[in-house]
PDB file of C-alpha atoms and ligand atoms in Angstrom:
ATOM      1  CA  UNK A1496       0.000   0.000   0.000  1.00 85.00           C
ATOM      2  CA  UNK A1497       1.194   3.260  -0.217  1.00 97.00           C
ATOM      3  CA  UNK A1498       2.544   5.742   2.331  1.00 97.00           C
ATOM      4  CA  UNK A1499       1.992   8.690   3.622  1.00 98.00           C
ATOM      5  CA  UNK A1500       4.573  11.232   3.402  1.00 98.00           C
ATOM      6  CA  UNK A1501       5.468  14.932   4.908  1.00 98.00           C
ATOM      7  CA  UNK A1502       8.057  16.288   3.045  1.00 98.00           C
ATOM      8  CA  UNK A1503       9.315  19.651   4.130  1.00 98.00           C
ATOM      9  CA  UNK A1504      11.027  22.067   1.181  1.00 98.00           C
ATOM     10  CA  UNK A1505      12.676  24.714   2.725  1.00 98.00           C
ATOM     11  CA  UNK A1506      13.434  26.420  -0.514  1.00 98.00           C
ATOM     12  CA  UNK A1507      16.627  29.210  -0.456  1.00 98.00           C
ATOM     13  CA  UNK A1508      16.205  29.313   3.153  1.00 98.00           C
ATOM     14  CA  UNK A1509      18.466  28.780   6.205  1.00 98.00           C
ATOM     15  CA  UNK A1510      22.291  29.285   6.372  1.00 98.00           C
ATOM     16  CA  UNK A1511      24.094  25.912   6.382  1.00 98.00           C
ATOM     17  CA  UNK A1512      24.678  25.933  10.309  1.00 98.00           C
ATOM     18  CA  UNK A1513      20.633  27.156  10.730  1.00 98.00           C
ATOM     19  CA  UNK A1514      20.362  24.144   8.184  1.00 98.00           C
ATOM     20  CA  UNK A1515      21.952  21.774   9.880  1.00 98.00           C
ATOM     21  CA  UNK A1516      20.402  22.727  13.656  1.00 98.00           C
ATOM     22  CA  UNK A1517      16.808  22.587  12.537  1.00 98.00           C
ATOM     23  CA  UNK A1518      17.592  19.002  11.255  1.00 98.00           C
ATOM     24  CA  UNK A1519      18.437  18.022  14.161  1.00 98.00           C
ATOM     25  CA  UNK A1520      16.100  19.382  16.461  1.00 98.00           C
ATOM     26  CA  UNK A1521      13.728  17.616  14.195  1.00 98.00           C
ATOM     27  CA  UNK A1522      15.207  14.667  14.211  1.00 98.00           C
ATOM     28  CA  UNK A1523      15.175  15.137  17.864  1.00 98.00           C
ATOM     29  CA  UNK A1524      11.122  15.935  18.172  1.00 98.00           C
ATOM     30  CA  UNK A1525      11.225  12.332  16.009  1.00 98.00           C
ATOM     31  CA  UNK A1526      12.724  10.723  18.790  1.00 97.00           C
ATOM     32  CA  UNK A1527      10.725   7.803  20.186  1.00 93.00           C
ATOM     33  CA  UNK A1528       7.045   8.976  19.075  1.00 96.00           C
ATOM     34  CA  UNK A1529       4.821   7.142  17.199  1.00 96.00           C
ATOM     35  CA  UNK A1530       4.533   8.939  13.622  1.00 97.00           C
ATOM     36  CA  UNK A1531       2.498   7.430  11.088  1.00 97.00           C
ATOM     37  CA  UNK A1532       4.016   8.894   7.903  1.00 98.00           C
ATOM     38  CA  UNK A1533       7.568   8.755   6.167  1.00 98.00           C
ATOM     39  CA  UNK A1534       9.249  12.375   7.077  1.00 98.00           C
ATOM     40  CA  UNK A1535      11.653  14.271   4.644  1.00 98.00           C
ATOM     41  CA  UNK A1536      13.570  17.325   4.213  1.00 98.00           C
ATOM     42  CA  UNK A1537      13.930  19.128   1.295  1.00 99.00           C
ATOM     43  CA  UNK A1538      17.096  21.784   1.787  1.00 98.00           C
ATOM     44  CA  UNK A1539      19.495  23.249  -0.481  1.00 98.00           C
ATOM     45  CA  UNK A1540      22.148  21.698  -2.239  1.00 98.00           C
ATOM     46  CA  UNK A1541      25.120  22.960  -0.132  1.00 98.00           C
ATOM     47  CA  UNK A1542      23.234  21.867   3.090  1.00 98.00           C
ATOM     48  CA  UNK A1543      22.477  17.877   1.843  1.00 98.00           C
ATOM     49  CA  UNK A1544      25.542  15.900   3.242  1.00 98.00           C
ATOM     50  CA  UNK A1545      25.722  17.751   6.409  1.00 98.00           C
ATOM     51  CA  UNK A1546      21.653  17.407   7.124  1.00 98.00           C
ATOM     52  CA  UNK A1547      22.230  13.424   5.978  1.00 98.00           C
ATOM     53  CA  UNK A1548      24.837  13.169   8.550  1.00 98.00           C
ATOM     54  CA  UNK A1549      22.862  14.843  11.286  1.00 98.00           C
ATOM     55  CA  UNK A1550      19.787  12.406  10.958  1.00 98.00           C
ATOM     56  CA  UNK A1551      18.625   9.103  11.171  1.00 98.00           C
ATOM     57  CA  UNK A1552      17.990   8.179   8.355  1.00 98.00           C
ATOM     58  CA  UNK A1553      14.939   5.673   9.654  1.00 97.00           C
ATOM     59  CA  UNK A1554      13.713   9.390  11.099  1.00 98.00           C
ATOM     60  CA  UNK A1555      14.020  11.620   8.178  1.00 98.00           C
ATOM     61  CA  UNK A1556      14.807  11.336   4.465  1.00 98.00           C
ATOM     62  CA  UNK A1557      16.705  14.286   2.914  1.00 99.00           C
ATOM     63  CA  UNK A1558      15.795  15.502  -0.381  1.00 99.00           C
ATOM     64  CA  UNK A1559      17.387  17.949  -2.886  1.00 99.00           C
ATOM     65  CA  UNK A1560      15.406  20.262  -4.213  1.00 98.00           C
ATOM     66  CA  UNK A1561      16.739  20.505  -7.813  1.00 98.00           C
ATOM     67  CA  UNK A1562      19.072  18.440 -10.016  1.00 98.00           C
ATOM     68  CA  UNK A1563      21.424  18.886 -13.610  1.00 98.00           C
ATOM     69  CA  UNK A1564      19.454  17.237 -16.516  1.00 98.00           C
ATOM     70  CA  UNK A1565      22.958  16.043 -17.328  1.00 98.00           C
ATOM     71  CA  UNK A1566      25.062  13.211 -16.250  1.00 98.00           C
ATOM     72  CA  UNK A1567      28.243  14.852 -15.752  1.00 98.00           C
ATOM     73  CA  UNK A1568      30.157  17.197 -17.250  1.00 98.00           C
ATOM     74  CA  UNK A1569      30.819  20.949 -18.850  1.00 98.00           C
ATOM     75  CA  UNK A1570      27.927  22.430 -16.659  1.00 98.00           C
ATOM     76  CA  UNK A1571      29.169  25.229 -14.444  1.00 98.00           C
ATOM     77  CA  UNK A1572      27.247  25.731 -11.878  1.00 98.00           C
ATOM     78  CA  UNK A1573      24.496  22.282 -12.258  1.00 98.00           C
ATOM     79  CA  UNK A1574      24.492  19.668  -9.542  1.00 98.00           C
ATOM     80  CA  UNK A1575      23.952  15.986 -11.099  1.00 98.00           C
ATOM     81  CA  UNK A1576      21.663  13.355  -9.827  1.00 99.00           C
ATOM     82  CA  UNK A1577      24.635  11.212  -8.940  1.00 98.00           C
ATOM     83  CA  UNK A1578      26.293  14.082  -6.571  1.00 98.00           C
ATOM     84  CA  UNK A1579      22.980  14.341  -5.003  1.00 99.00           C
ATOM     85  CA  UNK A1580      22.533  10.668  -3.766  1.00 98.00           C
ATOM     86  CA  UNK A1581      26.371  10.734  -3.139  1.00 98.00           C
ATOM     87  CA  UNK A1582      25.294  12.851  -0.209  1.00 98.00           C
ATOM     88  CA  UNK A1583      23.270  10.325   1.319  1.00 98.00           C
ATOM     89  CA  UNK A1584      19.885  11.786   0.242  1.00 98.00           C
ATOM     90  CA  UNK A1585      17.410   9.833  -1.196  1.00 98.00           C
ATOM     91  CA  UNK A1586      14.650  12.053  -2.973  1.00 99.00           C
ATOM     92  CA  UNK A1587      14.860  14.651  -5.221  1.00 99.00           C
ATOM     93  CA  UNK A1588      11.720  17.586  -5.793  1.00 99.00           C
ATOM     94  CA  UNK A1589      11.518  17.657  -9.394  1.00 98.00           C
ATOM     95  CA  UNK A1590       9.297  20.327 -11.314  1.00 98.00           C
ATOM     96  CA  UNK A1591       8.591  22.438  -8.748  1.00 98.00           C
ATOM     97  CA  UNK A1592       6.783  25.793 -10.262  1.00 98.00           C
ATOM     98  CA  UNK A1593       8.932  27.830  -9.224  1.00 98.00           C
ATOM     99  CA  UNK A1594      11.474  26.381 -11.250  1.00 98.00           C
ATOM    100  CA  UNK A1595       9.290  26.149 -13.913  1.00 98.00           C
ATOM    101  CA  UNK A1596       8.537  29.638 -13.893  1.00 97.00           C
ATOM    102  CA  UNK A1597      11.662  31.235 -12.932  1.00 98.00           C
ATOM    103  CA  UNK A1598      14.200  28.733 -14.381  1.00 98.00           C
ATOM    104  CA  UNK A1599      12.090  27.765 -17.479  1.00 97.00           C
ATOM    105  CA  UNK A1600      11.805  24.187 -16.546  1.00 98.00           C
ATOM    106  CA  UNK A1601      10.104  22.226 -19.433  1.00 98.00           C
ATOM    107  CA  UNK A1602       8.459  18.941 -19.770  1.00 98.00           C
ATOM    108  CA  UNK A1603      11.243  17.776 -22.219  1.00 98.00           C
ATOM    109  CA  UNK A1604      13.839  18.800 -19.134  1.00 98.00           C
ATOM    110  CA  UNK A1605      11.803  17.225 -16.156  1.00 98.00           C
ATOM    111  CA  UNK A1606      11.709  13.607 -18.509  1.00 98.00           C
ATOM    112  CA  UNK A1607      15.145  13.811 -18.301  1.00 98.00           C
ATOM    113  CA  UNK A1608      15.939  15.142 -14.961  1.00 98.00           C
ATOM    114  CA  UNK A1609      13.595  12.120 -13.812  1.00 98.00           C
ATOM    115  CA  UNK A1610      15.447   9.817 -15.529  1.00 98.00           C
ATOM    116  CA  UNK A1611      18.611  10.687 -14.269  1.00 98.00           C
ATOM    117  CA  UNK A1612      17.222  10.560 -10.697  1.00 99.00           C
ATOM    118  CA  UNK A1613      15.898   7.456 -11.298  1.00 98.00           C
ATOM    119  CA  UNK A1614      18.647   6.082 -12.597  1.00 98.00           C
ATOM    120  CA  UNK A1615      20.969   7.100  -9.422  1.00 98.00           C
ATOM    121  CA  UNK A1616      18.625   5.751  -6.992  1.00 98.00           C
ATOM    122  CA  UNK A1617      16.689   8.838  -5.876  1.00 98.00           C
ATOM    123  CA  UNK A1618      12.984   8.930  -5.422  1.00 98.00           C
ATOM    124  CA  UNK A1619      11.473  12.110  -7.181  1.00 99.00           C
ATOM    125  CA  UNK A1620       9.063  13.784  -5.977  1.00 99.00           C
ATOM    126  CA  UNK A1621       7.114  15.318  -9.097  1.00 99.00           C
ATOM    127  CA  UNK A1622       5.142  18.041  -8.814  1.00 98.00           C
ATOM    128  CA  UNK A1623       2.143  19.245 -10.958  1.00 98.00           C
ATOM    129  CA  UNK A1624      -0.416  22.287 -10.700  1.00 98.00           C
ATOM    130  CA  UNK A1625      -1.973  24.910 -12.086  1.00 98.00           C
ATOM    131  CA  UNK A1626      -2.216  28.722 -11.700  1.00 97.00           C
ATOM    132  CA  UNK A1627      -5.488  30.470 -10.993  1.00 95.00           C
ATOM    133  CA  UNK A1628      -5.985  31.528 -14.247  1.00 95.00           C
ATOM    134  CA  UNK A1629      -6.445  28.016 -15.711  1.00 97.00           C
ATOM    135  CA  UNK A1630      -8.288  27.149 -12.725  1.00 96.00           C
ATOM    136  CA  UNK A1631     -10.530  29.939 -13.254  1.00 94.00           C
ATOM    137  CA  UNK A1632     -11.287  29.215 -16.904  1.00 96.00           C
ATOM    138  CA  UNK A1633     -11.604  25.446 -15.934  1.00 96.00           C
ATOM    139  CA  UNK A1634      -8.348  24.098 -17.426  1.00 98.00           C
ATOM    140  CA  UNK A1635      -6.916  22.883 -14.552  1.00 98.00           C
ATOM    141  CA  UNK A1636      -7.337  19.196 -14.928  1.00 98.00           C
ATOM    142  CA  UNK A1637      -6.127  19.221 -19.030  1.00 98.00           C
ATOM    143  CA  UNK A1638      -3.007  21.001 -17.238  1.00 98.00           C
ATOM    144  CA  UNK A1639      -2.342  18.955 -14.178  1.00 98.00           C
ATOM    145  CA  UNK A1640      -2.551  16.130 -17.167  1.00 98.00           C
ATOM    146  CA  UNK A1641      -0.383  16.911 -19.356  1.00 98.00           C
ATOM    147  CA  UNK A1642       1.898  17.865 -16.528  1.00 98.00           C
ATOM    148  CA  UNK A1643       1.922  14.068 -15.989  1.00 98.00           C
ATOM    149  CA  UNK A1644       1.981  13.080 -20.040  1.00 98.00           C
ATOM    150  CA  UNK A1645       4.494  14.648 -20.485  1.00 98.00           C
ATOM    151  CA  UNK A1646       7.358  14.082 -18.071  1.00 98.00           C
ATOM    152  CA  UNK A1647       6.322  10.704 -16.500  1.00 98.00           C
ATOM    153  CA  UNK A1648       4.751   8.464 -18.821  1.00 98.00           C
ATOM    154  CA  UNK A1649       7.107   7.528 -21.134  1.00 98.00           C
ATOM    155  CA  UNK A1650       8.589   5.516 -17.978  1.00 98.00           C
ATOM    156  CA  UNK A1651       7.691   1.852 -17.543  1.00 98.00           C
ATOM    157  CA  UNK A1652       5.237   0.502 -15.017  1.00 98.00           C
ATOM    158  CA  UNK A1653       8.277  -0.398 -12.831  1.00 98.00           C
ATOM    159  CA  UNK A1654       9.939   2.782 -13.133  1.00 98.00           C
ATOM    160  CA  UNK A1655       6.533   5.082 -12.099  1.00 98.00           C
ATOM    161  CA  UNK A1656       6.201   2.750  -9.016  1.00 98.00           C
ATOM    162  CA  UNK A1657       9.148   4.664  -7.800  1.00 98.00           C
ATOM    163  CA  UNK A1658       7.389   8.568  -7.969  1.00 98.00           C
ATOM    164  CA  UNK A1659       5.814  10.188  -5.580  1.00 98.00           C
ATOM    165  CA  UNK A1660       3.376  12.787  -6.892  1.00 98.00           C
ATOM    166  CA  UNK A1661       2.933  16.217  -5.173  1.00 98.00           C
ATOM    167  CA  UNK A1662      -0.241  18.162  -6.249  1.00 98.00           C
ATOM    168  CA  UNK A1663       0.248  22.101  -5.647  1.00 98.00           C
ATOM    169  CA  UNK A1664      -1.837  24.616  -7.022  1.00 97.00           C
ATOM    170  CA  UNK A1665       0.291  27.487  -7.786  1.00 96.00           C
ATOM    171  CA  UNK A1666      -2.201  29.979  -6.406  1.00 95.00           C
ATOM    172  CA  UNK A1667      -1.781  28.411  -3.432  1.00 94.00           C
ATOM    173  CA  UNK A1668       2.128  28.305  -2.262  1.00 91.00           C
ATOM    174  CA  UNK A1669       3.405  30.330  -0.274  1.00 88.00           C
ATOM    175  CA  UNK A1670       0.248  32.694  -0.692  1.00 89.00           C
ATOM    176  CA  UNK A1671      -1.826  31.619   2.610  1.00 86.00           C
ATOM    177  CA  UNK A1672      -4.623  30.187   0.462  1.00 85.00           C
ATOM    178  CA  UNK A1673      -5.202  26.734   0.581  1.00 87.00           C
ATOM    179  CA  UNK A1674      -6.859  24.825  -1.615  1.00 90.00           C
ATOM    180  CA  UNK A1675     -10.317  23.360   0.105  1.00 95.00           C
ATOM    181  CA  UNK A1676     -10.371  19.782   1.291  1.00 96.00           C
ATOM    182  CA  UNK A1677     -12.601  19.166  -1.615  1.00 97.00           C
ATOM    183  CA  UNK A1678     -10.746  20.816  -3.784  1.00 97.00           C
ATOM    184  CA  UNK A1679      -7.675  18.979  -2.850  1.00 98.00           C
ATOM    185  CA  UNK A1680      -9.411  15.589  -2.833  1.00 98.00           C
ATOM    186  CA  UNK A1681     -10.816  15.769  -6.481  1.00 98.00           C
ATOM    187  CA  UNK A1682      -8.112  16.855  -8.307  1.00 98.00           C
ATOM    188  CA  UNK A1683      -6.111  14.066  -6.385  1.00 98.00           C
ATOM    189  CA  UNK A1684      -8.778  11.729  -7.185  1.00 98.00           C
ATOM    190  CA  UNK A1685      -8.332  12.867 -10.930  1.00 98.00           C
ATOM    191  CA  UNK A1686      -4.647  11.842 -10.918  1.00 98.00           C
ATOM    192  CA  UNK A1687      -4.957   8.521  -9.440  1.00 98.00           C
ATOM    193  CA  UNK A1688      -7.488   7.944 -12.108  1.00 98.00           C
ATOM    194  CA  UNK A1689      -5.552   9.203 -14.973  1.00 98.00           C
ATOM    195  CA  UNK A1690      -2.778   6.474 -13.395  1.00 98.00           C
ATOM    196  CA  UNK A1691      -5.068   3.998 -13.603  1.00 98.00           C
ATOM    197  CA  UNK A1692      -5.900   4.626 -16.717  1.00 98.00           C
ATOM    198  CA  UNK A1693      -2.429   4.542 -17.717  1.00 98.00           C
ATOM    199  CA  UNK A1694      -0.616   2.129 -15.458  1.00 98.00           C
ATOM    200  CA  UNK A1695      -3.617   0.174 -14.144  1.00 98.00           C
ATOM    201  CA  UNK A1696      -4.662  -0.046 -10.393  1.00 98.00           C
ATOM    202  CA  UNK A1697      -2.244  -1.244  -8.922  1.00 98.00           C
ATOM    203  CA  UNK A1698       0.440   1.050  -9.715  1.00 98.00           C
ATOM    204  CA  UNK A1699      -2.026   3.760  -9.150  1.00 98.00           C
ATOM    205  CA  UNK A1700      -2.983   2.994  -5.998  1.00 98.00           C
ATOM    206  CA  UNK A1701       0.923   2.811  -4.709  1.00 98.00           C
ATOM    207  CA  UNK A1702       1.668   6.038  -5.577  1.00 98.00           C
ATOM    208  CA  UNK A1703       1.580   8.722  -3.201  1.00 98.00           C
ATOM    209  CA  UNK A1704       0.210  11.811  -3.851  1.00 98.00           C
ATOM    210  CA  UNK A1705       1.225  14.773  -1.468  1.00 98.00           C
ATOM    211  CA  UNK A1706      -1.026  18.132  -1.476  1.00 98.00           C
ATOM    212  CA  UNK A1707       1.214  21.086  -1.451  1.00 97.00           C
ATOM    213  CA  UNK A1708       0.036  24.828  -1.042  1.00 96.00           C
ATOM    214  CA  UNK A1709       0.131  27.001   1.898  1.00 93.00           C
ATOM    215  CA  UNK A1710      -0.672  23.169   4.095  1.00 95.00           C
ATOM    216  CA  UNK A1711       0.051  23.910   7.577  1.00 96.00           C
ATOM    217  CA  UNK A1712      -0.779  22.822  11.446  1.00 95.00           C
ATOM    218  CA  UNK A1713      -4.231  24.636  10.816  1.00 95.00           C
ATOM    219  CA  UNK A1714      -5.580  22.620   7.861  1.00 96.00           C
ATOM    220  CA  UNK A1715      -3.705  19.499   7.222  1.00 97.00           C
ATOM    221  CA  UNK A1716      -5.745  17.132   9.757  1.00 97.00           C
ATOM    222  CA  UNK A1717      -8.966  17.652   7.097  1.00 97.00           C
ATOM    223  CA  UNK A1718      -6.388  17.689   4.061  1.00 97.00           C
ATOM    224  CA  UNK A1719      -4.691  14.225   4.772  1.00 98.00           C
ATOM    225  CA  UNK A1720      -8.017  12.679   6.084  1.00 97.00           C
ATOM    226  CA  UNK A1721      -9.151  12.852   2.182  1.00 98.00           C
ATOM    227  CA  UNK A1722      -8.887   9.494   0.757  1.00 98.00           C
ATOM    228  CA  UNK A1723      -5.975  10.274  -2.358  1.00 98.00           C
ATOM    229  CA  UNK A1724      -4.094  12.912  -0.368  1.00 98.00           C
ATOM    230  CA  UNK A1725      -1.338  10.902   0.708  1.00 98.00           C
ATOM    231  CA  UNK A1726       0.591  13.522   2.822  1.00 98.00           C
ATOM    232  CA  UNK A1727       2.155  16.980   1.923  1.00 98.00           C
ATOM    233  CA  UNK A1728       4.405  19.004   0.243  1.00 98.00           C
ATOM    234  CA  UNK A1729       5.198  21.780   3.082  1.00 98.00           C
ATOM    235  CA  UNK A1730       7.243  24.848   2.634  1.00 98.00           C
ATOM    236  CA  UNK A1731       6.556  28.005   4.974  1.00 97.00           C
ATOM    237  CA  UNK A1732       5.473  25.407   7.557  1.00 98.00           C
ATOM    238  CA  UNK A1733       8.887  23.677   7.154  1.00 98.00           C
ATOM    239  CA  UNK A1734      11.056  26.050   8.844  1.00 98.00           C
ATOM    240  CA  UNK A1735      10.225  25.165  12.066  1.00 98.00           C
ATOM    241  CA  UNK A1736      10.320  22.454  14.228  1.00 98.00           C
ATOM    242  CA  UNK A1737       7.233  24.297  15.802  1.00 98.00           C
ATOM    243  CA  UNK A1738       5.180  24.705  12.953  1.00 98.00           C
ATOM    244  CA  UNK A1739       6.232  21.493  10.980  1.00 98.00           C
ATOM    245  CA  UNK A1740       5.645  18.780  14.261  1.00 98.00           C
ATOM    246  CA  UNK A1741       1.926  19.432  13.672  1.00 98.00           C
ATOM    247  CA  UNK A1742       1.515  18.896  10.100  1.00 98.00           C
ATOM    248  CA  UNK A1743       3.476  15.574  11.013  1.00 98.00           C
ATOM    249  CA  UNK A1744       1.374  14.208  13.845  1.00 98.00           C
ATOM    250  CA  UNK A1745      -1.597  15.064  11.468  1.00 97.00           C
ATOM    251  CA  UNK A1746      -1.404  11.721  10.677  1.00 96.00           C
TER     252      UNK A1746
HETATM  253  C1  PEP B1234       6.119  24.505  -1.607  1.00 85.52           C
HETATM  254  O1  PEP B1234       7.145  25.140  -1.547  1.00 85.52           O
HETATM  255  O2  PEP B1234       6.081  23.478  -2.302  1.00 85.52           O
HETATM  256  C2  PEP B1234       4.952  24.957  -0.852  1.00 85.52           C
HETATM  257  C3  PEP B1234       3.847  24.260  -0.900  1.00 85.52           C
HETATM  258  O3  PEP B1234       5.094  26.123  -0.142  1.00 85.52           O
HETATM  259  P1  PEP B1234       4.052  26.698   0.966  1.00 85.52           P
HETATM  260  O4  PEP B1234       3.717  25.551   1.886  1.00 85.52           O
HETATM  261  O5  PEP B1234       4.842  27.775   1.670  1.00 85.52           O
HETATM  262  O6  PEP B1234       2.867  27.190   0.249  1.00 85.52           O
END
């Protein structure tokens, strides 16, 4: 069955030493409770070997946030899949829209990007979603789709089995509105069937599929007690040992 899964993404945040402090004091909260869903960090590149050395790794997965969609290589400045899981982490956030926006991310570059990651061992976690003006002319779904088409299923049945989906409306990060608990379920109910469709049910109902937008201690109970949300994609909530415990022991 699948899991459930809070993943933290802390974004450009955090100095390596404020890095490396909240991962422990996480790791720390961890300690000996009962928690009923796979945790991870998503931190910066610089910060990855020093936050996988500072946790247990039964506690807390590290995740990059980014990665080259090259091997190796003449690319000043890229960080390759490989380097990543060198570090000890195990996930990757792939397609995140503010790297599609800002860094031009397209479908063509996320295939291969997940492929890479993939192909070194890491987990991606893929995310998909739409801005409010395709929501608001009822486009959101087509989107979210083709989001999917067009990076991911060109993979086999195998290789999907290994991605973890993260739904996040892109009127909703970081802007304080969340999507409803309805909203959230039946878009996530629309990707598991588009899986099926695709894959077939039982791939589709392994996959986890995290809700991501402005999720926090306040809402998450009703968001991950929807059937398809799977657990969450956290940023502003992240920073904190505080504010991220809660969205934890949601489940
Ligand atoms: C994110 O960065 O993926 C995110 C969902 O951010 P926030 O929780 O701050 O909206």
């Amino acid at each position: 069955m699948r899991k459930n899964i809070v993943a933290g993404n802390w974004k450009m945040n955090k100095n390596l030493q404020e890095g490396v402090e909240l991962a422990k004091e996480l790791n720390e909260a961890l300690k000996g409770k009962t928690i009923n869903c796979d945790v991870v960090i998503g931190t910066p590149f610089i910060h990855l070997a020093a936050v996988a050395n500072n946790v247990d790794s039964n506690l807390v997965g590290v995740a990059a946030q980014n990665c080259a969609n090259k091997a190796s290589g003449a690319y000043t400045g890229e960080v390759s899949a490989e380097m990543v899981a060198s570090t000890g982490a195990k996930y990757v956030i792939l397609g995140h829209s503010e790297r599609r926006a800002y860094y031009h991310e397209t479908a063509e570059i996320l295939k291969e990007k997940v492929g890479l990651a993939l192909a070194n061992g890491l987990t991606p976690i893929f995310c998909i979603g739409e801005v409010l003006e395709e929501r608001e002319s009822e486009k959101h779904f087509d989107v979210v789709k083709s989001q999917i088409v067009d990076s991911l299923f060109e993979l086999s049945a195998e290789d999907f089995g290994k991605i973890v989906l993260a739904y996040e409306p892109v009127w909703a990060i970081g802007t304080g509105k969340t999507a409803s608990s309805d909203q959230a379920q039946e878009m996530h109910a629309f990707i598991r069937k588009t899986l099926v469709e695709k894959y077939g049910n039982e791939v589709a109902d392994n996959t986890s599929i995290l809700y991501g937008g402005s999720a926090n201690a306040d809402n998450a109970i009703e968001l991950f007690s929807n059937p398809d949300v799977d657990g969450g994609l956290i940023g502003g909530a992240s920073l904190s040992v505080d504010k991220f415990m809660p969205v934890i022991e949601a489940f």
